[in-house]
Coordinates of N, CA and C and ligand atoms in Angstrom, one line a residue:
M1 N -36.0 -9.1 -4.2 CA -35.5 -9.4 -2.9 C -35.0 -8.2 -2.2
K2 N -34.2 -8.4 -1.4 CA -34.4 -7.5 -0.3 C -32.9 -7.1 -0.8
D3 N -33.0 -5.9 -0.5 CA -31.7 -5.3 -0.8 C -30.1 -5.5 0.2
L4 N -29.0 -6.1 -0.2 CA -27.9 -6.3 0.5 C -27.2 -5.0 1.2
T5 N -27.4 -5.5 2.5 CA -26.7 -4.5 3.1 C -25.3 -4.2 2.8
R6 N -24.5 -2.6 3.6 CA -23.3 -2.8 3.1 C -22.4 -3.5 3.5
R7 N -23.1 -3.9 4.8 CA -21.8 -4.8 5.0 C -22.0 -6.8 4.5
D8 N -23.1 -6.9 4.1 CA -23.0 -7.8 3.0 C -22.0 -7.7 1.5
Q9 N -22.6 -6.5 1.0 CA -21.5 -6.6 -0.1 C -19.9 -6.6 0.3
I10 N -19.7 -6.0 1.1 CA -18.4 -6.3 1.7 C -17.6 -7.5 1.9
A11 N -18.5 -7.9 2.6 CA -18.3 -9.5 3.2 C -17.9 -10.8 2.0
G12 N -19.1 -10.0 0.6 CA -18.8 -10.7 -0.2 C -17.8 -10.5 -1.2
G13 N -17.4 -9.7 -0.8 CA -16.0 -9.0 -1.9 C -15.0 -9.7 -1.1
L14 N -14.9 -9.4 0.2 CA -13.6 -10.1 1.0 C -14.1 -11.4 0.8
A15 N -14.9 -12.8 0.9 CA -14.9 -13.6 0.4 C -14.3 -14.4 -0.9
E16 N -15.1 -13.1 -2.1 CA -14.0 -13.2 -3.1 C -12.6 -13.0 -3.4
V17 N -12.0 -12.3 -2.5 CA -10.6 -12.2 -2.8 C -10.1 -13.0 -1.7
E18 N -10.2 -13.4 -0.8 CA -9.7 -14.6 -0.1 C -9.8 -16.1 -0.4
A19 N -10.7 -16.4 -1.3 CA -10.5 -17.0 -2.3 C -9.8 -16.9 -4.2
R20 N -9.4 -16.2 -3.9 CA -8.7 -15.5 -4.9 C -7.4 -15.8 -4.4
I21 N -6.7 -15.4 -3.4 CA -5.7 -15.5 -2.8 C -5.5 -16.8 -2.2
A22 N -6.4 -17.5 -1.6 CA -6.0 -19.0 -1.7 C -5.5 -19.8 -2.9
A23 N -6.5 -19.7 -3.7 CA -6.2 -20.5 -4.7 C -4.6 -20.3 -5.5
A24 N -4.4 -18.7 -5.5 CA -3.3 -18.4 -5.8 C -1.6 -18.6 -5.3
C25 N -2.3 -18.9 -3.5 CA -1.1 -19.5 -2.7 C -1.0 -20.9 -3.1
Q26 N -2.1 -21.8 -3.2 CA -2.2 -22.9 -3.6 C -1.3 -23.1 -5.1
A27 N -1.6 -22.4 -5.8 CA -0.6 -22.8 -7.0 C 0.9 -22.4 -7.0
A28 N 0.8 -21.7 -6.3 CA 2.4 -21.2 -6.0 C 3.5 -21.4 -4.7
G29 N 2.6 -22.3 -4.1 CA 3.3 -23.3 -3.1 C 3.4 -22.6 -1.4
R30 N 3.1 -21.6 -1.8 CA 3.0 -20.5 -0.5 C 1.5 -20.8 0.4
A31 N 1.9 -20.1 1.8 CA 1.1 -20.0 2.9 C 0.2 -18.8 3.2
R32 N -0.9 -19.1 3.2 CA -1.4 -17.5 3.2 C -0.9 -16.3 4.3
D33 N -0.4 -17.1 5.7 CA -0.2 -16.0 6.6 C 1.4 -15.4 6.3
E34 N 1.5 -16.1 4.7 CA 2.9 -14.8 4.3 C 2.6 -13.9 4.0
L35 N 1.3 -13.4 3.9 CA 0.5 -12.5 3.0 C -0.5 -11.6 3.7
T36 N 0.1 -9.9 3.8 CA -1.0 -9.1 4.3 C -2.1 -8.5 3.5
L37 N -3.0 -8.7 3.6 CA -3.8 -8.0 2.8 C -4.5 -6.4 3.1
V38 N -4.1 -5.8 2.1 CA -4.0 -4.0 2.7 C -5.7 -3.7 1.6
A39 N -6.5 -3.7 2.4 CA -7.8 -2.6 1.8 C -7.8 -1.4 1.5
V40 N -7.8 -1.3 0.6 CA -7.5 0.0 -0.2 C -8.7 1.0 0.1
T41 N -9.2 2.0 0.8 CA -10.1 2.4 1.2 C -10.4 4.0 0.3
K42 N -9.8 4.6 -0.7 CA -9.7 5.9 -0.9 C -10.9 6.0 -1.6
T43 N -11.8 6.5 -1.4 CA -13.0 7.1 -1.9 C -14.3 7.0 -1.1
Y44 N -13.8 6.0 -0.2 CA -14.9 5.3 0.6 C -15.1 5.6 2.1
P45 N -15.8 5.7 2.8 CA -16.7 6.7 3.7 C -15.5 5.4 5.0
A46 N -15.2 6.4 6.0 CA -15.1 5.8 7.1 C -15.9 4.6 8.3
S47 N -17.0 4.7 7.1 CA -18.0 3.7 7.8 C -17.7 2.2 7.3
D48 N -17.0 2.4 6.0 CA -16.6 1.2 5.4 C -15.7 0.4 6.1
V49 N -14.4 1.5 6.5 CA -13.4 1.3 7.4 C -13.8 0.5 8.9
R50 N -14.9 0.6 9.1 CA -15.1 -0.1 10.3 C -15.5 -0.9 10.1
I51 N -16.3 -1.4 8.9 CA -17.1 -3.1 8.3 C -16.1 -3.7 8.6
L52 N -15.2 -3.0 7.7 CA -13.9 -4.0 7.3 C -12.8 -4.4 8.8
A53 N -13.2 -3.7 9.0 CA -12.2 -3.9 10.3 C -13.4 -4.9 11.5
G54 N -14.1 -5.0 11.2 CA -15.6 -5.8 12.0 C -15.3 -7.2 11.0
L55 N -14.6 -7.4 9.9 CA -14.7 -8.6 9.1 C -13.6 -9.1 9.3
G56 N -12.7 -8.7 10.6 CA -11.1 -8.9 10.3 C -10.1 -8.3 9.8
V57 N -10.1 -7.4 9.1 CA -9.3 -7.2 8.0 C -8.3 -5.8 9.2
G58 N -7.1 -6.0 9.1 CA -6.6 -4.9 9.9 C -5.6 -4.0 9.6
D59 N -5.6 -3.9 8.0 CA -4.4 -3.0 7.3 C -5.6 -1.9 6.3
V60 N -5.5 -1.1 6.9 CA -6.3 0.1 5.2 C -4.8 0.7 4.9
G61 N -5.8 1.0 3.7 CA -4.7 2.1 2.5 C -5.2 3.6 2.4
E62 N -4.6 4.3 1.6 CA -5.2 5.6 1.4 C -3.7 6.1 0.7
N63 N -4.6 6.7 -0.1 CA -3.4 7.8 -1.3 C -3.6 8.9 -1.3
R64 N -4.5 9.4 -0.1 CA -4.6 11.2 -0.4 C -4.4 11.5 0.9
D65 N -3.4 12.4 1.2 CA -3.2 12.9 2.6 C -4.4 13.2 3.3
Q66 N -5.4 14.2 2.7 CA -6.4 14.7 3.7 C -7.7 14.0 3.8
E67 N -7.7 13.9 3.3 CA -8.9 12.4 3.0 C -8.7 11.1 4.0
A68 N -7.3 10.5 4.0 CA -6.8 9.5 5.0 C -6.6 10.3 6.3
A69 N -6.2 11.2 6.3 CA -6.1 11.7 8.0 C -7.0 12.1 8.7
A70 N -8.6 12.6 8.3 CA -9.9 12.6 8.3 C -10.6 11.2 8.7
K71 N -10.2 10.4 8.0 CA -10.5 8.5 7.9 C -9.8 8.0 9.0
A72 N -8.9 8.6 9.1 CA -7.8 7.8 10.3 C -8.5 8.4 11.3
Q73 N -8.7 9.6 11.6 CA -9.1 10.0 13.1 C -10.8 9.5 13.3
E74 N -11.4 9.4 12.5 CA -12.7 8.9 12.6 C -12.8 7.2 13.1
C75 N -11.3 6.8 12.5 CA -11.5 5.1 13.2 C -10.4 4.8 14.4
A76 N -9.9 5.9 14.9 CA -9.3 6.3 15.8 C -9.0 5.1 17.4
D77 N -10.4 5.1 17.4 CA -10.9 3.7 18.3 C -10.3 2.3 18.0
L78 N -10.6 2.3 16.5 CA -10.0 1.0 15.8 C -8.3 0.5 15.6
S79 N -8.0 -0.6 16.3 CA -6.4 -0.9 16.5 C -6.6 -1.5 14.6
L80 N -5.9 -0.7 14.0 CA -5.5 -1.0 12.6 C -4.4 -0.3 12.6
T81 N -3.5 -0.8 11.0 CA -2.4 -0.7 10.3 C -2.5 0.3 9.5
W82 N -2.6 1.6 9.5 CA -2.5 2.5 8.3 C -1.5 1.9 7.1
H83 N -1.6 2.3 5.9 CA -0.8 2.2 4.8 C -1.0 3.4 4.3
F84 N 0.0 4.3 4.1 CA -0.2 5.4 3.1 C 0.7 5.2 1.5
V85 N -0.2 4.7 0.5 CA 0.1 4.2 -0.8 C 0.3 5.1 -1.7
G86 N 0.1 6.3 -1.4 CA -0.1 7.4 -3.1 C 1.1 8.4 -2.9
Q87 N 1.1 8.8 -4.3 CA 2.1 10.0 -4.3 C 1.9 10.9 -3.2
L88 N 3.4 11.1 -3.0 CA 3.8 12.4 -1.6 C 4.6 13.3 -1.6
Q89 N 4.2 14.5 -1.2 CA 4.6 15.5 -1.3 C 5.2 16.0 -0.3
T90 N 6.5 16.2 0.2 CA 7.9 16.6 1.1 C 7.0 17.2 2.2
N91 N 5.5 18.6 1.8 CA 5.5 19.1 2.7 C 3.6 18.3 3.5
K92 N 3.8 17.2 3.1 CA 2.5 16.8 3.5 C 3.3 15.4 4.5
A93 N 4.6 15.3 4.2 CA 5.4 14.5 5.7 C 4.5 14.6 6.9
R94 N 4.2 15.6 7.4 CA 4.5 16.2 8.7 C 3.0 15.7 9.1
S95 N 2.0 15.9 8.2 CA 0.4 15.5 8.3 C 0.1 13.6 8.1
V96 N 1.1 13.3 7.3 CA 1.5 11.6 7.2 C 1.6 11.0 8.1
V97 N 2.9 11.4 9.1 CA 3.9 10.6 9.9 C 2.6 10.6 11.0
A98 N 1.6 11.6 11.1 CA 0.9 11.6 12.3 C 0.1 10.0 12.6
Y99 N -0.1 9.9 11.2 CA -1.4 8.6 11.2 C -0.7 7.4 10.7
A100 N 0.0 7.6 9.5 CA 0.6 6.1 8.4 C 1.8 5.6 9.4
D101 N 1.1 4.1 9.9 CA 2.1 3.0 10.1 C 3.1 2.9 9.2
V102 N 3.3 2.7 8.0 CA 3.5 2.3 6.8 C 3.7 3.0 5.6
V103 N 4.4 3.5 5.2 CA 4.5 4.7 3.8 C 5.1 4.0 2.6
H104 N 4.6 3.5 1.7 CA 4.5 2.9 0.5 C 5.2 3.2 -0.5
S105 N 5.4 4.3 -0.3 CA 6.0 5.5 -1.7 C 6.8 6.2 -1.9
V106 N 7.7 5.9 -0.9 CA 8.9 6.4 -1.1 C 10.0 6.2 -1.7
D107 N 10.2 7.5 -2.8 CA 10.8 7.2 -4.1 C 12.2 8.3 -4.3
R108 N 12.1 9.4 -3.4 CA 13.2 10.3 -3.2 C 13.9 10.3 -1.8
I109 N 15.3 10.5 -1.9 CA 15.7 11.3 -1.0 C 15.2 12.4 -0.1
R110 N 15.1 13.1 -0.3 CA 14.3 14.9 -0.2 C 13.1 14.0 0.8
L111 N 12.3 13.1 0.4 CA 11.2 12.5 1.0 C 11.4 11.8 2.3
A112 N 12.6 11.0 2.2 CA 12.9 10.1 3.1 C 13.6 10.8 3.9
A113 N 13.9 11.9 4.2 CA 14.4 13.2 5.2 C 13.7 13.6 5.6
A114 N 12.6 14.0 4.8 CA 11.3 14.7 5.4 C 10.4 13.8 6.7
L115 N 10.9 12.4 5.9 CA 9.5 11.5 7.1 C 10.4 11.4 8.2
G116 N 11.8 11.2 8.2 CA 12.4 10.9 9.1 C 12.2 11.7 10.2
R117 N 12.5 13.0 9.7 CA 12.4 14.3 10.6 C 11.2 14.3 11.4
E118 N 10.0 14.2 10.5 CA 8.8 14.7 10.7 C 8.5 13.2 12.5
A119 N 8.9 12.3 12.1 CA 8.8 11.2 12.6 C 9.7 11.2 13.8
V120 N 10.8 11.7 13.9 CA 10.8 12.1 15.0 C 10.2 13.0 15.9
H121 N 10.5 14.0 15.2 CA 9.2 14.9 15.8 C 8.2 14.5 16.5
A122 N 7.5 13.8 16.0 CA 6.1 13.2 16.3 C 6.1 12.3 16.9
G123 N 7.7 11.2 17.4 CA 7.8 10.0 18.4 C 7.6 9.2 18.3
R124 N 7.6 9.1 16.6 CA 6.6 7.5 16.2 C 7.3 6.8 15.1
E125 N 8.1 5.8 15.1 CA 9.1 5.1 13.9 C 7.7 4.9 12.5
V126 N 8.0 5.0 11.5 CA 7.2 4.6 10.8 C 8.3 3.8 9.4
T127 N 7.3 2.9 9.5 CA 7.7 1.8 8.2 C 8.1 2.5 6.6
C128 N 9.1 2.6 6.3 CA 9.2 3.0 4.8 C 9.3 2.0 3.4
L129 N 8.8 1.8 2.4 CA 9.1 1.0 1.1 C 9.4 1.9 0.0
V130 N 10.6 1.3 -0.9 CA 10.9 2.2 -1.6 C 9.8 1.9 -2.9
Q131 N 9.4 2.8 -3.0 CA 8.3 2.4 -4.7 C 9.2 2.6 -5.7
V132 N 9.1 1.4 -6.6 CA 10.1 1.3 -7.8 C 9.4 1.2 -8.5
A133 N 9.9 1.9 -9.7 CA 9.4 2.4 -10.8 C 9.6 1.1 -11.7
L134 N 8.6 0.7 -12.5 CA 8.4 -0.4 -13.6 C 8.3 -0.1 -14.7
D135 N 8.1 1.3 -15.4 CA 7.6 2.0 -16.5 C 8.6 3.3 -16.4
D136 N 8.4 4.1 -17.2 CA 9.2 5.1 -17.8 C 8.4 6.3 -17.6
D137 N 6.8 5.7 -17.1 CA 5.9 7.2 -16.5 C 5.9 7.8 -15.2
P138 N 6.6 9.1 -15.4 CA 7.1 9.8 -14.1 C 5.4 9.9 -13.2
A139 N 4.8 10.0 -14.1 CA 3.3 10.4 -13.3 C 2.9 9.3 -12.4
R140 N 3.7 8.1 -12.7 CA 3.0 7.2 -11.7 C 4.1 7.2 -10.5
G141 N 4.8 7.8 -10.5 CA 6.1 7.8 -9.6 C 6.7 6.5 -8.9
G142 N 7.6 6.7 -7.9 CA 9.1 5.5 -7.7 C 10.2 6.2 -8.8
A143 N 11.3 5.5 -8.3 CA 12.5 5.6 -8.1 C 12.8 4.3 -9.5
R144 N 13.9 4.5 -10.2 CA 14.3 4.0 -11.0 C 15.3 2.8 -10.6
P145 N 15.0 1.4 -11.2 CA 15.3 0.3 -9.9 C 17.2 0.9 -9.8
A146 N 18.1 1.6 -10.6 CA 19.2 1.8 -10.5 C 19.3 2.7 -9.5
D147 N 18.3 3.3 -8.6 CA 18.5 4.0 -7.4 C 17.9 3.5 -6.1
V148 N 17.4 2.3 -6.8 CA 17.0 2.0 -5.8 C 17.9 1.6 -4.5
P149 N 18.9 1.0 -4.6 CA 19.8 0.9 -3.8 C 20.3 1.7 -2.5
A150 N 20.2 2.9 -3.4 CA 20.7 3.9 -2.6 C 19.7 4.7 -1.7
L151 N 18.6 4.5 -2.3 CA 17.3 5.3 -1.5 C 17.2 4.3 -0.6
A152 N 17.2 3.3 -0.4 CA 17.3 2.1 0.9 C 18.3 2.2 1.5
D153 N 19.7 2.6 1.6 CA 20.8 2.8 2.0 C 20.3 3.9 3.3
A154 N 19.7 5.2 2.5 CA 19.3 6.2 3.0 C 18.1 5.8 4.0
L155 N 16.9 5.4 3.8 CA 16.3 5.2 4.6 C 16.6 4.0 5.8
A156 N 17.2 3.0 5.7 CA 18.0 2.6 6.4 C 18.7 3.1 7.6
G157 N 19.3 4.4 7.1 CA 20.5 5.4 7.9 C 19.4 6.3 8.4
T158 N 18.4 6.6 8.4 CA 17.3 7.6 8.8 C 16.9 7.4 10.0
E159 N 16.7 8.1 11.0 CA 16.2 8.3 12.5 C 14.9 8.7 12.5
G160 N 14.1 8.1 13.0 CA 12.5 7.5 12.7 C 12.3 6.7 11.9
L161 N 12.8 6.2 11.0 CA 12.1 5.4 9.6 C 12.9 4.1 10.1
R162 N 11.7 3.2 9.9 CA 12.6 1.6 9.6 C 12.4 1.4 8.2
L163 N 13.6 1.0 7.2 CA 13.3 0.4 6.0 C 12.1 -1.1 6.2
G164 N 11.3 -1.0 5.5 CA 10.4 -2.4 5.5 C 10.9 -3.1 4.5
G165 N 11.0 -2.5 3.0 CA 11.2 -3.1 1.8 C 11.0 -2.4 0.8
V166 N 10.0 -2.9 -0.3 CA 9.9 -2.6 -2.2 C 8.4 -2.4 -2.5
M167 N 7.5 -1.5 -3.0 CA 6.6 -1.7 -3.6 C 6.4 -1.2 -4.9
A168 N 5.1 -1.8 -5.7 CA 5.3 -1.1 -7.2 C 4.4 -1.4 -7.7
V169 N 3.8 -0.5 -8.7 CA 2.5 -0.9 -9.1 C 2.9 -1.2 -11.0
A170 N 1.9 -2.5 -11.1 CA 2.5 -2.8 -12.0 C 1.8 -2.1 -13.5
P171 N 3.1 -1.5 -14.4 CA 2.6 -0.6 -15.2 C 1.2 -1.4 -16.4
L172 N 0.4 0.0 -16.7 CA -0.6 -0.3 -17.1 C -0.4 -0.9 -18.8
G173 N -1.7 -2.0 -18.7 CA -1.6 -2.7 -20.1 C -0.4 -3.4 -20.6
A174 N 0.7 -3.9 -19.3 CA 1.6 -4.6 -19.9 C 1.6 -5.9 -18.5
D175 N 2.5 -7.1 -19.3 CA 2.3 -7.9 -18.5 C 2.5 -8.0 -16.7
P176 N 2.0 -8.5 -15.9 CA 2.4 -8.5 -14.8 C 3.1 -9.2 -14.2
V177 N 3.5 -10.3 -14.7 CA 4.5 -11.3 -14.4 C 6.0 -10.6 -14.7
K178 N 5.6 -10.4 -16.1 CA 7.5 -9.3 -16.3 C 7.4 -8.3 -15.3
A179 N 6.8 -7.5 -14.7 CA 6.9 -6.3 -14.0 C 7.1 -7.3 -12.7
F180 N 6.4 -7.8 -11.8 CA 6.6 -8.1 -10.6 C 8.1 -8.9 -10.9
T181 N 8.3 -9.9 -11.5 CA 9.6 -10.5 -11.5 C 10.6 -9.3 -11.7
R182 N 10.5 -9.0 -12.1 CA 11.3 -7.2 -12.1 C 11.6 -7.2 -10.6
L183 N 10.5 -6.9 -10.0 CA 10.5 -6.3 -8.6 C 10.9 -7.5 -8.0
R184 N 11.1 -7.8 -8.1 CA 11.4 -9.3 -7.2 C 13.1 -9.5 -7.0
E185 N 13.8 -8.8 -7.8 CA 15.0 -8.7 -8.2 C 15.5 -7.7 -7.7
V186 N 14.5 -6.7 -7.7 CA 15.2 -5.4 -7.3 C 14.4 -5.8 -5.3
A187 N 14.0 -6.7 -4.9 CA 13.9 -7.3 -3.6 C 14.9 -7.4 -3.2
G188 N 15.5 -8.4 -3.9 CA 16.4 -9.3 -3.8 C 18.0 -8.6 -3.1
T189 N 18.1 -7.5 -4.4 CA 19.1 -6.9 -3.8 C 18.8 -5.9 -2.6
V190 N 17.9 -5.6 -2.6 CA 17.6 -4.5 -1.0 C 17.8 -5.4 -0.1
R191 N 17.3 -6.6 -0.2 CA 17.0 -7.5 1.0 C 19.0 -7.9 1.2
A192 N 19.6 -8.5 0.4 CA 20.9 -8.9 0.5 C 21.3 -7.7 1.3
A193 N 21.5 -6.3 1.2 CA 22.0 -5.8 1.7 C 21.8 -5.1 3.3
H194 N 19.8 -5.2 2.9 CA 19.3 -4.8 4.4 C 18.1 -6.2 4.5
P195 N 19.0 -7.2 5.2 CA 18.4 -8.2 5.6 C 16.8 -8.4 5.7
E196 N 16.8 -7.3 6.9 CA 15.3 -6.7 7.7 C 14.0 -6.6 6.8
A197 N 14.7 -6.0 5.7 CA 13.6 -5.3 4.6 C 12.6 -6.4 3.7
G198 N 11.7 -6.9 4.5 CA 11.4 -8.5 3.5 C 9.9 -7.8 2.9
I199 N 9.6 -6.5 2.8 CA 8.0 -6.8 2.7 C 8.2 -6.5 0.6
V200 N 7.4 -7.3 0.3 CA 7.3 -6.4 -1.5 C 5.8 -6.2 -1.2
S201 N 6.2 -5.1 -1.6 CA 4.1 -4.7 -1.9 C 4.0 -4.8 -3.4
A202 N 3.0 -5.5 -3.7 CA 2.5 -5.7 -5.2 C 1.1 -6.3 -5.4
G203 N 0.7 -6.4 -6.3 CA -0.6 -6.6 -6.3 C -2.5 -6.0 -6.3
M204 N -2.7 -5.6 -7.2 CA -4.3 -4.7 -6.7 C -4.8 -6.0 -7.2
S205 N -6.5 -5.0 -7.4 CA -8.0 -6.1 -7.5 C -7.2 -7.0 -8.6
G206 N -6.7 -6.8 -10.0 CA -6.7 -7.3 -11.3 C -5.4 -8.3 -11.7
D207 N -4.4 -7.5 -10.3 CA -3.3 -8.7 -10.5 C -2.7 -9.6 -9.4
L208 N -3.9 -9.8 -8.4 CA -3.0 -10.3 -7.0 C -2.4 -11.9 -7.6
A209 N -3.2 -12.6 -8.5 CA -2.5 -13.5 -8.1 C -1.4 -14.0 -8.6
E210 N -0.9 -12.9 -9.9 CA 0.5 -12.7 -10.4 C 1.8 -12.1 -9.1
A211 N 1.0 -11.4 -8.6 CA 1.8 -10.8 -7.4 C 2.1 -12.1 -6.4
I212 N 1.2 -12.2 -5.9 CA 1.7 -13.9 -5.2 C 2.6 -14.9 -6.0
A213 N 2.1 -14.9 -7.4 CA 3.4 -16.0 -7.7 C 4.6 -15.8 -7.9
C214 N 4.9 -14.3 -7.9 CA 6.3 -13.4 -8.2 C 6.5 -13.3 -6.7
G215 N 6.5 -13.5 -5.5 CA 6.9 -13.1 -4.1 C 6.6 -12.0 -3.0
A216 N 5.3 -11.6 -3.8 CA 4.4 -10.3 -3.2 C 4.1 -10.8 -1.4
T217 N 4.5 -9.7 -0.7 CA 4.2 -9.8 0.8 C 2.2 -9.3 1.1
H218 N 2.7 -8.2 0.4 CA 1.5 -7.3 0.4 C 0.9 -7.1 -0.3
L219 N -0.9 -7.0 -0.6 CA -1.6 -7.1 -1.7 C -1.9 -6.1 -1.3
R220 N -2.2 -5.0 -2.3 CA -2.8 -3.5 -1.9 C -4.0 -3.2 -2.4
V221 N -5.6 -3.5 -2.3 CA -7.2 -4.4 -3.0 C -8.0 -3.3 -2.5
G222 N -8.4 -2.7 -3.2 CA -9.7 -1.8 -3.5 C -10.7 -2.3 -3.7
T223 N -10.6 -2.2 -5.4 CA -11.9 -2.3 -6.2 C -13.3 -3.7 -6.0
A224 N -12.0 -4.7 -5.9 CA -12.8 -6.3 -5.3 C -13.2 -6.1 -4.3
L225 N -12.4 -5.3 -3.4 CA -13.4 -5.5 -1.8 C -14.7 -4.3 -1.6
L226 N -14.6 -3.4 -2.1 CA -15.9 -2.0 -1.9 C -16.4 -1.9 -3.1
G227 N -15.9 -2.2 -4.3 CA -16.6 -1.9 -5.7 C -16.0 -0.5 -6.7
R228 N -16.5 -0.6 -7.5 CA -15.9 0.6 -8.5 C -15.8 1.8 -8.2
R229 N -14.6 2.6 -8.1 CA -14.9 3.9 -7.5 C -15.5 5.0 -8.3
K230 N -15.8 5.9 -8.0 CA -16.4 7.2 -9.0 C -15.2 7.1 -9.4
P231 N -15.1 7.9 -10.7 CA -14.0 8.9 -11.0 C -13.7 9.8 -10.2
F232 N -12.6 10.1 -9.8 CA -11.7 11.2 -8.8 C -12.0 12.4 -9.4
V233 N -12.5 13.6 -8.9 CA -12.5 14.9 -9.3 C -11.5 15.6 -8.9
R234 N -11.0 16.5 -9.0 CA -10.5 17.2 -8.8 C -10.6 18.8 -8.2
Ligands
PLP301 C1 -5.6 2.3 -6.0 C2 -4.7 1.7 -5.3 C3 -4.8 0.6 -5.1 C4 -5.5 -0.2 -5.2 O1 -6.3 -0.7 -6.5 P1 -7.7 -2.0 -7.2 O2 -7.7 -2.2 -8.3 O3 -8.6 -0.8 -6.6 O4 -7.3 -2.6 -6.4 C5 -3.4 0.1 -4.8 N1 -2.6 0.3 -4.8 C6 -2.4 1.8 -5.2 C7 -1.1 2.4 -5.1 C8 -3.5 2.6 -5.3 O5 -3.4 3.5 -6.0

């Protein structure tokens, strides 16, 4: 049998993901165009980003600044929206605002302030989401739900930034519907104060249907599109 080209592999993954999204939309009574698929390309090369772009994917996500900066530069000729989805240190703010259009992982005021400063400096406007912690594991990042409204207010009031909405990662091993239902409540609180902040970034390869059922607007999908990642070694 002839080996699949990388393009064939990725096209197959994309078709499967789109079929899952279509089924979940139908079950939830939602339209496909309410959802943005963000292809999480971490650990995969810029050539895969190029293939995804050729297949019509317009949004890509990364979680490490060094890797993302290099990839965004290699793909500067493509018109892509770049999403930063990983935990972010304040001292990386300058680098990240140079390429990121959307930062999903803002979980503290100091980080918001640094991103705003650097966005103004770079003459850019960056959409920011408040990352909400849905469990008590500080290693995964995120603001506690009680702290989210103040952080949303801070983002909305920071020059250079636009408050987009909220993001969360479902806790490992927990029921994703329970987690995403909680996120939907927090998103509603944010939207009551900031009606323009309609983004709900939830759902990964393993739980995208549950996220769609619970009102997600953005899905962050890596493995199901590109294959299982090699374990990351620092
Ligand atoms: C890696 C990553 C994803 C994608 O996860 P998959 O299970 O590979 O789809 C989504 N969100 C964040 C924050 C990630 O770091």
